[in-house]
Amino acid sequence: QQQVKQSPQSLIVQKGGIPIINCAYENTAFDYFPWYQQFPGKGPALLIAIRPDVSEKKEGRFTISFNKSAKQFSLHIMDSQPGDSATYFCAATGKIKAAGNKLTFGGGTRVLVKP
Amino acid sequence: GAGVSQSPRYKVAKRGQDVALRCDPISGHVSLFWYQQALGQGPEFLTYFQNEAQLDKSGLPSDRFFAERPEGSVSTLKIQRTQQEDSAVYLCASSTSSSGELFFGEGSRLTVL
């Protein structure tokens, strides 16, 4: 049972465009939602994360929007660059109290930014 | 090193062989996780250690999979009698006791022929 659904599977944009990746979850116990970026041959790396008490969070060119009532969240990459070409995973976990909160990942979105 | 180190990076096994994958977490990280990532998919949870204690092994797909972390540092994931469906990248991640951020290694890519 896929607890975190991610779309689209792939995305191609021109440099400067704004790729948008959407995720939906079902488990209302989730309350920490990170996004990970993965380059080929590398492990995922944390990009940005949000908790449901805020509706938006920005870090540099990356923005998360969160809709608690709809149980959906999305990642926007502003002014995208070719170096942003990677696979992006949304994830979710329960109350972030300490280590040990296993992440449930979405299926991933492969983003290609054309120069 | 400063990051999570995994070895071997690549492993080819014949069906039926046993394999062992090693993970060196970031020094001082209490928690250690193993994930399995099939081609084109997101990582899927296998098991979790806090120090040497294996607190959650609910994601291990069968009793052919076994993980240990005897001294609360290095961990080994062992797969017995490998099958073709075991082909995947096995990711190890560690984290501190006060942060939920997981730091992933580069993974061990297992190919079972």
mmCIF file of C-alpha atoms in Angstrom:
data_model
loop_
_atom_site.group_PDB
_atom_site.id
_atom_site.type_symbol
_atom_site.label_atom_id
_atom_site.label_comp_id
_atom_site.label_asym_id
_atom_site.label_seq_id
_atom_site.Cartn_x
_atom_site.Cartn_y
_atom_site.Cartn_z
ATOM 1 C CA GLN A 1 0.000 0.000 0.000
ATOM 2 C CA GLN A 2 1.562 3.240 -1.164
ATOM 3 C CA GLN A 3 1.142 5.753 1.630
ATOM 4 C CA VAL A 4 2.728 8.657 -0.229
ATOM 5 C CA LYS A 5 1.758 9.190 -3.856
ATOM 6 C CA GLN A 6 3.958 11.393 -6.005
ATOM 7 C CA SER A 7 3.373 12.910 -9.425
ATOM 8 C CA PRO A 8 4.421 13.365 -12.135
ATOM 9 C CA GLN A 9 6.936 10.582 -12.708
ATOM 10 C CA SER A 10 9.027 12.836 -14.922
ATOM 11 C CA LEU A 11 9.199 16.466 -15.888
ATOM 12 C CA ILE A 12 11.103 18.449 -18.490
ATOM 13 C CA VAL A 13 11.431 22.216 -18.256
ATOM 14 C CA GLN A 14 13.522 24.901 -19.854
ATOM 15 C CA LYS A 15 16.112 26.740 -17.784
ATOM 16 C CA GLY A 16 14.345 29.359 -15.695
ATOM 17 C CA GLY A 17 11.090 27.397 -15.630
ATOM 18 C CA ILE A 18 9.349 26.237 -12.453
ATOM 19 C CA PRO A 19 9.036 22.475 -12.092
ATOM 20 C CA ILE A 20 6.226 21.564 -9.695
ATOM 21 C CA ILE A 21 6.054 18.171 -8.014
ATOM 22 C CA ASN A 22 3.007 17.052 -6.090
ATOM 23 C CA CYS A 23 2.566 14.564 -3.286
ATOM 24 C CA ALA A 24 -0.445 13.252 -1.422
ATOM 25 C CA TYR A 25 -0.546 11.218 1.759
ATOM 26 C CA GLU A 26 -3.189 9.261 3.626
ATOM 27 C CA ASN A 27 -1.804 8.688 7.093
ATOM 28 C CA THR A 28 -2.935 11.548 9.333
ATOM 29 C CA ALA A 29 -0.233 10.583 11.837
ATOM 30 C CA PHE A 30 2.379 11.955 9.448
ATOM 31 C CA ASP A 31 3.626 15.317 10.595
ATOM 32 C CA TYR A 32 7.027 15.834 9.031
ATOM 33 C CA PHE A 33 7.426 16.085 5.282
ATOM 34 C CA PRO A 34 10.922 16.263 3.815
ATOM 35 C CA TRP A 35 12.002 16.397 0.206
ATOM 36 C CA TYR A 36 15.108 14.580 -0.914
ATOM 37 C CA GLN A 37 17.184 15.144 -4.038
ATOM 38 C CA GLN A 38 19.054 12.278 -5.636
ATOM 39 C CA PHE A 39 21.647 12.425 -8.393
ATOM 40 C CA PRO A 40 22.540 9.296 -10.400
ATOM 41 C CA GLY A 41 24.797 6.977 -8.439
ATOM 42 C CA LYS A 42 24.372 8.949 -5.237
ATOM 43 C CA GLY A 43 22.243 8.564 -2.159
ATOM 44 C CA PRO A 44 19.293 10.881 -1.507
ATOM 45 C CA ALA A 45 20.130 14.151 0.244
ATOM 46 C CA LEU A 46 17.754 16.309 2.260
ATOM 47 C CA LEU A 47 16.681 19.396 0.347
ATOM 48 C CA ILE A 48 13.967 21.023 2.441
ATOM 49 C CA ALA A 49 11.338 19.913 4.934
ATOM 50 C CA ILE A 50 8.071 21.206 6.354
ATOM 51 C CA ARG A 51 5.730 20.521 9.255
ATOM 52 C CA PRO A 52 1.960 20.886 8.925
ATOM 53 C CA ASP A 53 1.741 23.930 11.175
ATOM 54 C CA VAL A 54 2.879 26.122 8.267
ATOM 55 C CA SER A 55 1.489 26.361 4.752
ATOM 56 C CA GLU A 56 4.669 27.348 2.978
ATOM 57 C CA LYS A 57 8.405 27.199 3.462
ATOM 58 C CA LYS A 58 11.134 28.653 1.260
ATOM 59 C CA GLU A 59 14.817 27.856 1.187
ATOM 60 C CA GLY A 60 16.676 29.523 -1.616
ATOM 61 C CA ARG A 61 15.010 28.598 -4.896
ATOM 62 C CA PHE A 62 13.049 25.728 -3.352
ATOM 63 C CA THR A 63 9.561 26.206 -1.923
ATOM 64 C CA ILE A 64 7.245 23.702 -0.266
ATOM 65 C CA SER A 65 3.510 24.381 -0.203
ATOM 66 C CA PHE A 66 1.448 22.381 2.264
ATOM 67 C CA ASN A 67 -2.315 21.842 2.355
ATOM 68 C CA LYS A 68 -3.176 19.997 5.533
ATOM 69 C CA SER A 69 -6.901 19.624 4.861
ATOM 70 C CA ALA A 70 -6.256 18.092 1.455
ATOM 71 C CA LYS A 71 -3.306 16.074 2.756
ATOM 72 C CA GLN A 72 -1.185 17.314 -0.107
ATOM 73 C CA PHE A 73 2.135 19.065 -0.443
ATOM 74 C CA SER A 74 4.233 20.201 -3.340
ATOM 75 C CA LEU A 75 7.730 21.307 -4.253
ATOM 76 C CA HIS A 76 8.400 24.253 -6.541
ATOM 77 C CA ILE A 77 11.856 24.911 -7.963
ATOM 78 C CA MET A 78 12.104 28.577 -8.877
ATOM 79 C CA ASP A 79 14.383 29.746 -11.686
ATOM 80 C CA SER A 80 15.418 26.160 -12.358
ATOM 81 C CA GLN A 81 18.944 25.468 -13.566
ATOM 82 C CA PRO A 82 20.445 22.512 -15.463
ATOM 83 C CA GLY A 83 22.229 21.568 -12.240
ATOM 84 C CA ASP A 84 18.827 20.945 -10.663
ATOM 85 C CA SER A 85 18.345 17.970 -12.994
ATOM 86 C CA ALA A 86 17.890 15.071 -10.587
ATOM 87 C CA THR A 87 15.271 12.797 -9.109
ATOM 88 C CA TYR A 88 13.208 14.305 -6.330
ATOM 89 C CA PHE A 89 11.450 12.299 -3.638
ATOM 90 C CA CYS A 90 8.853 13.489 -1.213
ATOM 91 C CA ALA A 91 8.645 11.632 2.072
ATOM 92 C CA ALA A 92 6.674 11.586 5.283
ATOM 93 C CA THR A 93 7.062 10.363 8.829
ATOM 94 C CA GLY A 94 5.398 10.517 12.221
ATOM 95 C CA LYS A 95 6.106 12.979 15.008
ATOM 96 C CA ILE A 96 9.694 14.123 14.743
ATOM 97 C CA LYS A 97 10.797 13.570 18.319
ATOM 98 C CA ALA A 98 14.070 11.804 17.864
ATOM 99 C CA ALA A 99 15.894 9.575 15.510
ATOM 100 C CA GLY A 100 13.994 6.456 14.668
ATOM 101 C CA ASN A 101 11.201 7.965 12.632
ATOM 102 C CA LYS A 102 11.342 5.904 9.481
ATOM 103 C CA LEU A 103 10.558 7.760 6.298
ATOM 104 C CA THR A 104 7.948 6.644 3.784
ATOM 105 C CA PHE A 105 8.991 7.822 0.342
ATOM 106 C CA GLY A 106 7.017 8.682 -2.749
ATOM 107 C CA GLY A 107 7.889 7.061 -6.045
ATOM 108 C CA GLY A 108 10.093 9.903 -7.245
ATOM 109 C CA THR A 109 10.024 12.502 -10.016
ATOM 110 C CA ARG A 110 12.811 12.711 -12.534
ATOM 111 C CA VAL A 111 13.352 16.376 -13.411
ATOM 112 C CA LEU A 112 15.310 17.465 -16.454
ATOM 113 C CA VAL A 113 16.126 21.139 -16.862
ATOM 114 C CA LYS A 114 17.179 21.959 -20.402
ATOM 115 C CA PRO A 115 19.713 24.747 -20.896
ATOM 116 C CA GLY B 1 35.272 10.113 6.310
ATOM 117 C CA ALA B 2 32.574 12.657 7.022
ATOM 118 C CA GLY B 3 29.684 10.825 5.428
ATOM 119 C CA VAL B 4 28.003 7.431 5.472
ATOM 120 C CA SER B 5 30.210 4.894 3.754
ATOM 121 C CA GLN B 6 28.887 1.736 2.110
ATOM 122 C CA SER B 7 30.718 -1.202 0.609
ATOM 123 C CA PRO B 8 30.859 -2.788 -1.811
ATOM 124 C CA ARG B 9 29.479 -0.179 -4.174
ATOM 125 C CA TYR B 10 28.646 -2.869 -6.698
ATOM 126 C CA LYS B 11 28.038 -6.561 -6.183
ATOM 127 C CA VAL B 12 27.119 -9.193 -8.742
ATOM 128 C CA ALA B 13 25.906 -12.474 -7.313
ATOM 129 C CA LYS B 14 24.695 -15.683 -8.833
ATOM 130 C CA ARG B 15 21.254 -16.757 -7.772
ATOM 131 C CA GLY B 16 21.510 -18.712 -4.562
ATOM 132 C CA GLN B 17 24.677 -17.033 -3.286
ATOM 133 C CA ASP B 18 24.845 -15.225 0.034
ATOM 134 C CA VAL B 19 25.900 -11.577 0.092
ATOM 135 C CA ALA B 20 26.924 -9.155 2.839
ATOM 136 C CA LEU B 21 26.671 -5.398 2.521
ATOM 137 C CA ARG B 22 28.460 -3.109 4.938
ATOM 138 C CA CYS B 23 27.539 0.327 6.249
ATOM 139 C CA ASP B 24 29.773 2.706 8.182
ATOM 140 C CA PRO B 25 27.528 5.445 9.598
ATOM 141 C CA ILE B 26 28.585 8.951 10.519
ATOM 142 C CA SER B 27 30.526 8.818 13.754
ATOM 143 C CA GLY B 28 28.285 9.352 16.755
ATOM 144 C CA HIS B 29 25.030 8.762 14.915
ATOM 145 C CA VAL B 30 22.786 6.683 17.106
ATOM 146 C CA SER B 31 20.255 5.630 14.518
ATOM 147 C CA LEU B 32 20.891 3.558 11.431
ATOM 148 C CA PHE B 33 18.448 2.606 8.706
ATOM 149 C CA TRP B 34 18.565 0.275 5.730
ATOM 150 C CA TYR B 35 16.449 0.979 2.662
ATOM 151 C CA GLN B 36 15.981 -0.920 -0.588
ATOM 152 C CA GLN B 37 15.635 1.078 -3.794
ATOM 153 C CA ALA B 38 14.483 -0.739 -6.909
ATOM 154 C CA LEU B 39 15.279 0.800 -10.275
ATOM 155 C CA GLY B 40 13.150 3.872 -10.874
ATOM 156 C CA GLN B 41 11.445 3.641 -7.491
ATOM 157 C CA GLY B 42 11.607 5.399 -4.169
ATOM 158 C CA PRO B 43 13.549 3.906 -1.273
ATOM 159 C CA GLU B 44 11.603 1.394 0.806
ATOM 160 C CA PHE B 45 12.297 0.881 4.497
ATOM 161 C CA LEU B 46 13.903 -2.392 5.524
ATOM 162 C CA THR B 47 15.079 -2.078 9.110
ATOM 163 C CA TYR B 48 16.140 0.348 11.849
ATOM 164 C CA PHE B 49 18.730 0.243 14.646
ATOM 165 C CA GLN B 50 19.141 2.466 17.632
ATOM 166 C CA ASN B 51 22.686 1.801 18.766
ATOM 167 C CA GLU B 52 23.010 -1.984 18.690
ATOM 168 C CA ALA B 53 19.313 -2.677 19.157
ATOM 169 C CA GLN B 54 17.257 -3.565 16.116
ATOM 170 C CA LEU B 55 14.019 -1.804 16.957
ATOM 171 C CA ASP B 56 12.128 -2.285 13.707
ATOM 172 C CA LYS B 57 12.601 -4.940 11.081
ATOM 173 C CA SER B 58 9.125 -4.808 9.651
ATOM 174 C CA GLY B 59 10.370 -3.987 6.150
ATOM 175 C CA LEU B 60 12.603 -7.008 5.666
ATOM 176 C CA PRO B 61 10.960 -8.848 2.759
ATOM 177 C CA SER B 62 11.749 -12.387 3.892
ATOM 178 C CA ASP B 63 13.709 -14.398 6.417
ATOM 179 C CA ARG B 64 16.548 -14.494 3.911
ATOM 180 C CA PHE B 65 17.317 -10.913 4.926
ATOM 181 C CA PHE B 66 19.211 -10.320 8.140
ATOM 182 C CA ALA B 67 20.825 -7.191 9.558
ATOM 183 C CA GLU B 68 23.068 -6.609 12.530
ATOM 184 C CA ARG B 69 24.894 -3.801 14.272
ATOM 185 C CA PRO B 70 26.693 -5.605 17.107
ATOM 186 C CA GLU B 71 28.670 -2.694 18.544
ATOM 187 C CA GLY B 72 26.288 0.102 17.694
ATOM 188 C CA SER B 73 28.411 1.441 14.861
ATOM 189 C CA VAL B 74 29.062 -0.529 11.675
ATOM 190 C CA SER B 75 26.107 -2.469 10.318
ATOM 191 C CA THR B 76 25.908 -5.395 7.948
ATOM 192 C CA LEU B 77 22.937 -6.396 5.830
ATOM 193 C CA LYS B 78 23.091 -10.028 4.827
ATOM 194 C CA ILE B 79 20.990 -11.642 2.141
ATOM 195 C CA GLN B 80 20.991 -15.407 1.998
ATOM 196 C CA ARG B 81 20.210 -17.483 -1.086
ATOM 197 C CA THR B 82 19.831 -14.410 -3.266
ATOM 198 C CA GLN B 83 17.027 -14.280 -5.824
ATOM 199 C CA GLN B 84 16.696 -12.117 -8.935
ATOM 200 C CA GLU B 85 14.055 -9.997 -7.242
ATOM 201 C CA ASP B 86 16.666 -8.969 -4.671
ATOM 202 C CA SER B 87 18.433 -6.917 -7.352
ATOM 203 C CA ALA B 88 18.311 -3.313 -6.156
ATOM 204 C CA VAL B 89 20.349 -0.570 -4.578
ATOM 205 C CA TYR B 90 20.617 -0.991 -0.820
ATOM 206 C CA LEU B 91 20.894 2.343 0.934
ATOM 207 C CA CYS B 92 22.112 2.893 4.446
ATOM 208 C CA ALA B 93 21.279 6.072 6.348
ATOM 209 C CA SER B 94 22.179 7.372 9.791
ATOM 210 C CA SER B 95 20.936 10.152 12.009
ATOM 211 C CA THR B 96 21.576 11.698 15.395
ATOM 212 C CA SER B 97 19.342 11.230 18.375
ATOM 213 C CA SER B 98 18.136 14.825 18.173
ATOM 214 C CA SER B 99 17.461 15.275 14.491
ATOM 215 C CA GLY B 100 15.169 13.511 12.093
ATOM 216 C CA GLU B 101 17.342 14.229 9.073
ATOM 217 C CA LEU B 102 18.668 11.066 7.509
ATOM 218 C CA PHE B 103 22.110 11.111 5.936
ATOM 219 C CA PHE B 104 22.348 8.520 3.190
ATOM 220 C CA GLY B 105 25.307 6.662 1.814
ATOM 221 C CA GLU B 106 25.783 6.177 -1.915
ATOM 222 C CA GLY B 107 24.348 2.698 -1.754
ATOM 223 C CA SER B 108 25.383 -0.804 -2.711
ATOM 224 C CA ARG B 109 24.022 -1.910 -6.067
ATOM 225 C CA LEU B 110 23.258 -5.627 -6.011
ATOM 226 C CA THR B 111 22.673 -7.500 -9.249
ATOM 227 C CA VAL B 112 21.566 -11.109 -8.995
ATOM 228 C CA LEU B 113 22.020 -13.150 -12.158
#
